[in-house]
mmCIF file with all atom_site columns, C-alpha atoms in Angstrom:
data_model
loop_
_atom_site.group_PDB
_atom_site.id
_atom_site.type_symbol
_atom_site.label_atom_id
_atom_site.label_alt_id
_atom_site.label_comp_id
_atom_site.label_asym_id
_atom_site.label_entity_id
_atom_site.label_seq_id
_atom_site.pdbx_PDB_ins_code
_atom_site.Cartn_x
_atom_site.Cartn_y
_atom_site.Cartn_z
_atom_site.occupancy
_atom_site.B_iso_or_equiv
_atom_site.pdbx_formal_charge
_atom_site.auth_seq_id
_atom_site.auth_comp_id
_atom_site.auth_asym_id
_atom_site.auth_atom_id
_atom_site.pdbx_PDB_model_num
ATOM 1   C CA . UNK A 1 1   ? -4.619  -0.995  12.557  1.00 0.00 ? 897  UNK A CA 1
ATOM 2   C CA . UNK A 1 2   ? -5.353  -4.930  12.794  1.00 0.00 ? 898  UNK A CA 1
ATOM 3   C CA . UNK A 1 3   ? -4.918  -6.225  15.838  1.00 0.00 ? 899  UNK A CA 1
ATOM 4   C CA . UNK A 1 4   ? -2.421  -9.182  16.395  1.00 0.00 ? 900  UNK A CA 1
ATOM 5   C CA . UNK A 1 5   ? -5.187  -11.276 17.822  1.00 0.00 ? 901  UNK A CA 1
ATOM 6   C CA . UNK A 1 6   ? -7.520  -11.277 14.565  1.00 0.00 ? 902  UNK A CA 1
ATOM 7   C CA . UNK A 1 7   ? -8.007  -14.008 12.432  1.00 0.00 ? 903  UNK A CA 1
ATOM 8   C CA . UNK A 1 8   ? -4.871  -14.912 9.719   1.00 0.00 ? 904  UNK A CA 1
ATOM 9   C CA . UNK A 1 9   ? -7.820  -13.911 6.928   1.00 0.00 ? 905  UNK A CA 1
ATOM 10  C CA . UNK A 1 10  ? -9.354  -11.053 9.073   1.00 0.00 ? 906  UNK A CA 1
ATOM 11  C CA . UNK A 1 11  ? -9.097  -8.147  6.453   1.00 0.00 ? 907  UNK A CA 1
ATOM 12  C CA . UNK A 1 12  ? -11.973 -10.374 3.801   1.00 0.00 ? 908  UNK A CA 1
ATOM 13  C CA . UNK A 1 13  ? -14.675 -9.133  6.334   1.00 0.00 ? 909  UNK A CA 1
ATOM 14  C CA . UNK A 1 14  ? -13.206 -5.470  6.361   1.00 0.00 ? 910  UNK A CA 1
ATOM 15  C CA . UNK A 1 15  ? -13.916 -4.873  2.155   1.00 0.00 ? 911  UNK A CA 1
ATOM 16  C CA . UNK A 1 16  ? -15.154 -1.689  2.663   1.00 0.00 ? 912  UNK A CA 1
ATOM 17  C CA . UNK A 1 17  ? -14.335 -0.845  6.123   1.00 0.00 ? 913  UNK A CA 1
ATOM 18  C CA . UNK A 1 18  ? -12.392 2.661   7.755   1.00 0.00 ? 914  UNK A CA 1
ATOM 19  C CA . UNK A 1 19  ? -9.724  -0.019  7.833   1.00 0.00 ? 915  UNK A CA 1
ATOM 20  C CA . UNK A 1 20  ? -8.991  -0.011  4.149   1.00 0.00 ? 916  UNK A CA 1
ATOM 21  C CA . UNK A 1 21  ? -6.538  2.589   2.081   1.00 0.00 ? 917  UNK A CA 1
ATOM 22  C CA . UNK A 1 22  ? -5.955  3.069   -0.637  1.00 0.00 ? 918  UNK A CA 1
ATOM 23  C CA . UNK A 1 23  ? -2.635  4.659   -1.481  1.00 0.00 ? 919  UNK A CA 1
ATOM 24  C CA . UNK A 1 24  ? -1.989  8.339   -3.532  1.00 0.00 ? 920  UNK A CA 1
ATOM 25  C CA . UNK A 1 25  ? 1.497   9.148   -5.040  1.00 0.00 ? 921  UNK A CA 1
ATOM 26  C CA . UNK A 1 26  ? 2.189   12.331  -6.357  1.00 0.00 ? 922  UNK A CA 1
ATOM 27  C CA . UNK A 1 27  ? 5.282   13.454  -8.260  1.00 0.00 ? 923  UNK A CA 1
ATOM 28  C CA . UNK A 1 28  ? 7.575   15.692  -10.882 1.00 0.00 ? 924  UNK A CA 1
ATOM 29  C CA . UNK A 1 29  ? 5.472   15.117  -14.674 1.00 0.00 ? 925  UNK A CA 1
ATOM 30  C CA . UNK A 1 30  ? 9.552   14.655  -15.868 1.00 0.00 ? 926  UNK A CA 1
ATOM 31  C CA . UNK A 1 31  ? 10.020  11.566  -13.616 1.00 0.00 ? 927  UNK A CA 1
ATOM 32  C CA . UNK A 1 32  ? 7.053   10.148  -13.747 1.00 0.00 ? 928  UNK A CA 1
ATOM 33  C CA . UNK A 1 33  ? 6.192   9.283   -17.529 1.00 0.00 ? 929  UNK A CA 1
ATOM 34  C CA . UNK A 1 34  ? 4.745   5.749   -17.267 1.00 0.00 ? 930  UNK A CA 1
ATOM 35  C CA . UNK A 1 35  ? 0.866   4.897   -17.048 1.00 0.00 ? 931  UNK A CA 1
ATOM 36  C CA . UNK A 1 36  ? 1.460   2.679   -14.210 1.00 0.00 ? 932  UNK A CA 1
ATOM 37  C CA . UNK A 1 37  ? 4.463   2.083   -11.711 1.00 0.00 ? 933  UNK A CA 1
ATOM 38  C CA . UNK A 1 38  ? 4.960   -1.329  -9.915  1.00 0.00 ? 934  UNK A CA 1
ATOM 39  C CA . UNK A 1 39  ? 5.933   -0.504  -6.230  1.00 0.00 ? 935  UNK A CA 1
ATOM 40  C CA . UNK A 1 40  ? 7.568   -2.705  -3.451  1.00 0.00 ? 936  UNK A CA 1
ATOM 41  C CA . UNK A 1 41  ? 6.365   -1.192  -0.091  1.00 0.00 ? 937  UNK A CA 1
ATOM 42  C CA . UNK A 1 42  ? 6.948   -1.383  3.224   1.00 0.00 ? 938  UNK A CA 1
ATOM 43  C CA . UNK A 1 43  ? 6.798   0.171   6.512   1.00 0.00 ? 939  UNK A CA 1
ATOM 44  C CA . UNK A 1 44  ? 9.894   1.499   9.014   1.00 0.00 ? 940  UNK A CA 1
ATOM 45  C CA . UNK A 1 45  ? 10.227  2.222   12.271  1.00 0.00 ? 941  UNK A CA 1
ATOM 46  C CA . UNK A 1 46  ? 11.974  5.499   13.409  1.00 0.00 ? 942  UNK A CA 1
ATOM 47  C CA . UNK A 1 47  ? 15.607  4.674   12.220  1.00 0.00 ? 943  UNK A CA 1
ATOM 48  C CA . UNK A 1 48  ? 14.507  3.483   8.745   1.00 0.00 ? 944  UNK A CA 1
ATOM 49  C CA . UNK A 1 49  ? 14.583  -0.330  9.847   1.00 0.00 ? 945  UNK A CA 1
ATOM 50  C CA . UNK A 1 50  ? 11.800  -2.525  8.012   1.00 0.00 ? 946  UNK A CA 1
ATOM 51  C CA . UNK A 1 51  ? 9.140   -3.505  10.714  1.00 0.00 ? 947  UNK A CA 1
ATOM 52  C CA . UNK A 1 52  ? 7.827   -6.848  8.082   1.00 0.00 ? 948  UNK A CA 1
ATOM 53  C CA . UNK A 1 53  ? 7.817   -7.813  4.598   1.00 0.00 ? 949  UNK A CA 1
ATOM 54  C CA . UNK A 1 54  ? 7.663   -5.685  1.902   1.00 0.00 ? 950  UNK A CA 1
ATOM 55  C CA . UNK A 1 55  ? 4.314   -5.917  -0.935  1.00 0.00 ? 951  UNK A CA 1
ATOM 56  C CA . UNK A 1 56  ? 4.349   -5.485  -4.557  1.00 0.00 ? 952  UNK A CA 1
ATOM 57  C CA . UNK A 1 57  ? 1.896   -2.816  -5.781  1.00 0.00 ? 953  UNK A CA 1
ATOM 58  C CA . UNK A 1 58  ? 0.955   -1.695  -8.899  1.00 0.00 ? 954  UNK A CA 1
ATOM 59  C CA . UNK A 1 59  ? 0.230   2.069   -9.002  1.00 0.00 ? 955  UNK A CA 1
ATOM 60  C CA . UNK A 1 60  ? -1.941  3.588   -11.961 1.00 0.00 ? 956  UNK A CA 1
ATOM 61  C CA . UNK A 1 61  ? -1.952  7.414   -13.381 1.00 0.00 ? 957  UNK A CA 1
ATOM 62  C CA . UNK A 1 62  ? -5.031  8.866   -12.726 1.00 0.00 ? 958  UNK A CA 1
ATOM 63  C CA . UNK A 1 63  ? -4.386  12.686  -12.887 1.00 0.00 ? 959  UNK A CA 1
ATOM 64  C CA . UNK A 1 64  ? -1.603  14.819  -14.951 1.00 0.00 ? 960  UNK A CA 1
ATOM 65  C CA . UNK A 1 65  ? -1.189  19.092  -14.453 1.00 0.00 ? 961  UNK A CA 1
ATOM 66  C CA . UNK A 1 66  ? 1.456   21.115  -15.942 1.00 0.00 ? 962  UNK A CA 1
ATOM 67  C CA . UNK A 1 67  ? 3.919   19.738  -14.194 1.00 0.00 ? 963  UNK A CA 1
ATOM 68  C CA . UNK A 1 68  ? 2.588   16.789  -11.577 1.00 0.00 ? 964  UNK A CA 1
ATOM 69  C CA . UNK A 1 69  ? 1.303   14.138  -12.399 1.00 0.00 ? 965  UNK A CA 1
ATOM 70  C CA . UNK A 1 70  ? -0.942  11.709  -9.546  1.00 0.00 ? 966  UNK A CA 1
ATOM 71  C CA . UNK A 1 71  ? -1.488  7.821   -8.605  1.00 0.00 ? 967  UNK A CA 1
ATOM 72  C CA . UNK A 1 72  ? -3.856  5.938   -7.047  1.00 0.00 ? 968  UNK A CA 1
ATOM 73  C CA . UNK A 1 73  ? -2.895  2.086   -5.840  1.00 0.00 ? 969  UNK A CA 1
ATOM 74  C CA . UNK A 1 74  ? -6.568  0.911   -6.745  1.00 0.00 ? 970  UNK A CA 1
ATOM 75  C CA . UNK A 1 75  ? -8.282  2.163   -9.842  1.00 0.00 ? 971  UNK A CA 1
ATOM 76  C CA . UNK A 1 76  ? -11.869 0.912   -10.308 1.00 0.00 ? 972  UNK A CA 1
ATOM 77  C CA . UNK A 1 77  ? -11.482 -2.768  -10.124 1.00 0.00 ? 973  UNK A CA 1
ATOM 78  C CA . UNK A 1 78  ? -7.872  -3.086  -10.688 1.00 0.00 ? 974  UNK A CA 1
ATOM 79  C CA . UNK A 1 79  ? -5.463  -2.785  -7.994  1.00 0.00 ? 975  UNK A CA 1
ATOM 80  C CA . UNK A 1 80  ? -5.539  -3.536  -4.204  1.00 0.00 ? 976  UNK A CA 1
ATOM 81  C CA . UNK A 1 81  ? -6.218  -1.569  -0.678  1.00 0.00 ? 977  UNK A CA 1
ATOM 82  C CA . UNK A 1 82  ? -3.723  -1.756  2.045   1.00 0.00 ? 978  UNK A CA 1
ATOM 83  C CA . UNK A 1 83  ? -4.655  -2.645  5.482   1.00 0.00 ? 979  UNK A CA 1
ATOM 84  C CA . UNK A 1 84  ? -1.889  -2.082  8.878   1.00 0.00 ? 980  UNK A CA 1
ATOM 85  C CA . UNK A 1 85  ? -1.866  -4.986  11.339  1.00 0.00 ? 981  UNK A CA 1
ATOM 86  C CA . UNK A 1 86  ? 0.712   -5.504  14.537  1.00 0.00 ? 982  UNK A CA 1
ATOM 87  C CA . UNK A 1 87  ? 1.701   -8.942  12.961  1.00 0.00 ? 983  UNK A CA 1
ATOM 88  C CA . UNK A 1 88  ? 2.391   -10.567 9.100   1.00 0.00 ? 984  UNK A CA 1
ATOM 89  C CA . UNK A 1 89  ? -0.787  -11.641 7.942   1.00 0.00 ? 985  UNK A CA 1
ATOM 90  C CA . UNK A 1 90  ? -1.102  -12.954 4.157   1.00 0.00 ? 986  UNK A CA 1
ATOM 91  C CA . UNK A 1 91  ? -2.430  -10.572 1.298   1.00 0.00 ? 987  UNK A CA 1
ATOM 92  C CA . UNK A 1 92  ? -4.859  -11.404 -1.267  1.00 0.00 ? 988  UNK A CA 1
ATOM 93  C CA . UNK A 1 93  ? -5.895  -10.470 -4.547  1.00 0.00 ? 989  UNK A CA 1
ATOM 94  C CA . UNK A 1 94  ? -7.459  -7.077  -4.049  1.00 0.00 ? 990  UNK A CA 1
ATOM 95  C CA . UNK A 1 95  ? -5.779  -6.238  -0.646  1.00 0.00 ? 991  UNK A CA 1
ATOM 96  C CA . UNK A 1 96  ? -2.142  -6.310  1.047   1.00 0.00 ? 992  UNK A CA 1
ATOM 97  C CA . UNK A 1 97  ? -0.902  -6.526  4.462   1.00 0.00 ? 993  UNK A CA 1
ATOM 98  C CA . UNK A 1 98  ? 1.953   -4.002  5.915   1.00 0.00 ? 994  UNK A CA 1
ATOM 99  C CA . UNK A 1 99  ? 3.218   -5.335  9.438   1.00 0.00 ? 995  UNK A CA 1
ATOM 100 C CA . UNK A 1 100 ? 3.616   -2.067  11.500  1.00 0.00 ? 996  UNK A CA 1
ATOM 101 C CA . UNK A 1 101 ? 6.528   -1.908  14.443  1.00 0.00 ? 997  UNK A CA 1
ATOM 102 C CA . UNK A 1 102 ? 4.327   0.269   16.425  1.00 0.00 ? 998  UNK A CA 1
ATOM 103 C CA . UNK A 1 103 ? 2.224   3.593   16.313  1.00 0.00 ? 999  UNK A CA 1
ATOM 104 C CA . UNK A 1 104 ? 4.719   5.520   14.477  1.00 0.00 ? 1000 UNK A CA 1
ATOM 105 C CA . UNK A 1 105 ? 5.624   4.142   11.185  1.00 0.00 ? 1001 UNK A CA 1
ATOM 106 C CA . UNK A 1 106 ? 7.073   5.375   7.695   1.00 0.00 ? 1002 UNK A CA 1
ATOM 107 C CA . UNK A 1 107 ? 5.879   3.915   4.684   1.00 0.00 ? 1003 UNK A CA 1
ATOM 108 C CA . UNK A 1 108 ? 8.573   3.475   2.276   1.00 0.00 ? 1004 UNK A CA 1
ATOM 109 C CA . UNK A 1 109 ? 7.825   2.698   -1.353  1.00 0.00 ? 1005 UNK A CA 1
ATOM 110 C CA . UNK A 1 110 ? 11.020  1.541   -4.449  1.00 0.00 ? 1006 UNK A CA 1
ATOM 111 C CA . UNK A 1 111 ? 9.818   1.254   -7.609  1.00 0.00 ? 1007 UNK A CA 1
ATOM 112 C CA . UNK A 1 112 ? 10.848  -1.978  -9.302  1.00 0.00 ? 1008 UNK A CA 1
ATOM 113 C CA . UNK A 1 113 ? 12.448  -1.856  -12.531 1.00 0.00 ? 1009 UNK A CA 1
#
């Protein structure tokens, strides 16, 4: 997690850092037809209340069983990483930020339509 002291623009030095996720969905092959799935996110505290803004991520297909099918938010080039900092700090092309309310967090994800 990013501290809130770091720099607004922090996460550019962090490209490939243990900082840096990127985010795996998995679900039923009969709800999940599409190639890719654009995905607000956001994070919640313990009662389900938003701890910051929520980010727009696109999610692509990347694996498909008998009945599952898999996404990855960042697919070769395309795509971004997610970093967690204690404070809203602006995203960028090929990363977003996620404001966390403390140490325990959900991550909460609403596909937009």
């Amino acid at each position: 997690m990013l501290d809130s002291n770091v720099d607004e623009y922090f996460p550019l030095k962090r490209r490939n850092s243990p900082y840096t996720y990127k985010i795996k969905i998995s679900g039923l092959k009969k709800y999940f037809t599409e190639e890719q799935y654009t995905v607000n996110l956001w994070t919640a505290d313990e009662n389900f209340r938003a701890c910051g803004e929520s980010r727009e991520f696109t999610f692509y297909k990347v694996a498909e069983s008998i009945d599952s099918v898999g996404y990855v938010s960042r697919r070769n080039r395309d795509g971004q990483y997610l970093f967690f900092a204690e404070k809203e700090m602006p995203s960028y092309d090929w990363y977003h930020v996620l404001k966390v309310c403390d140490k325990r967090q959900y991550l909460i994800g609403e596909i937009k339509e």
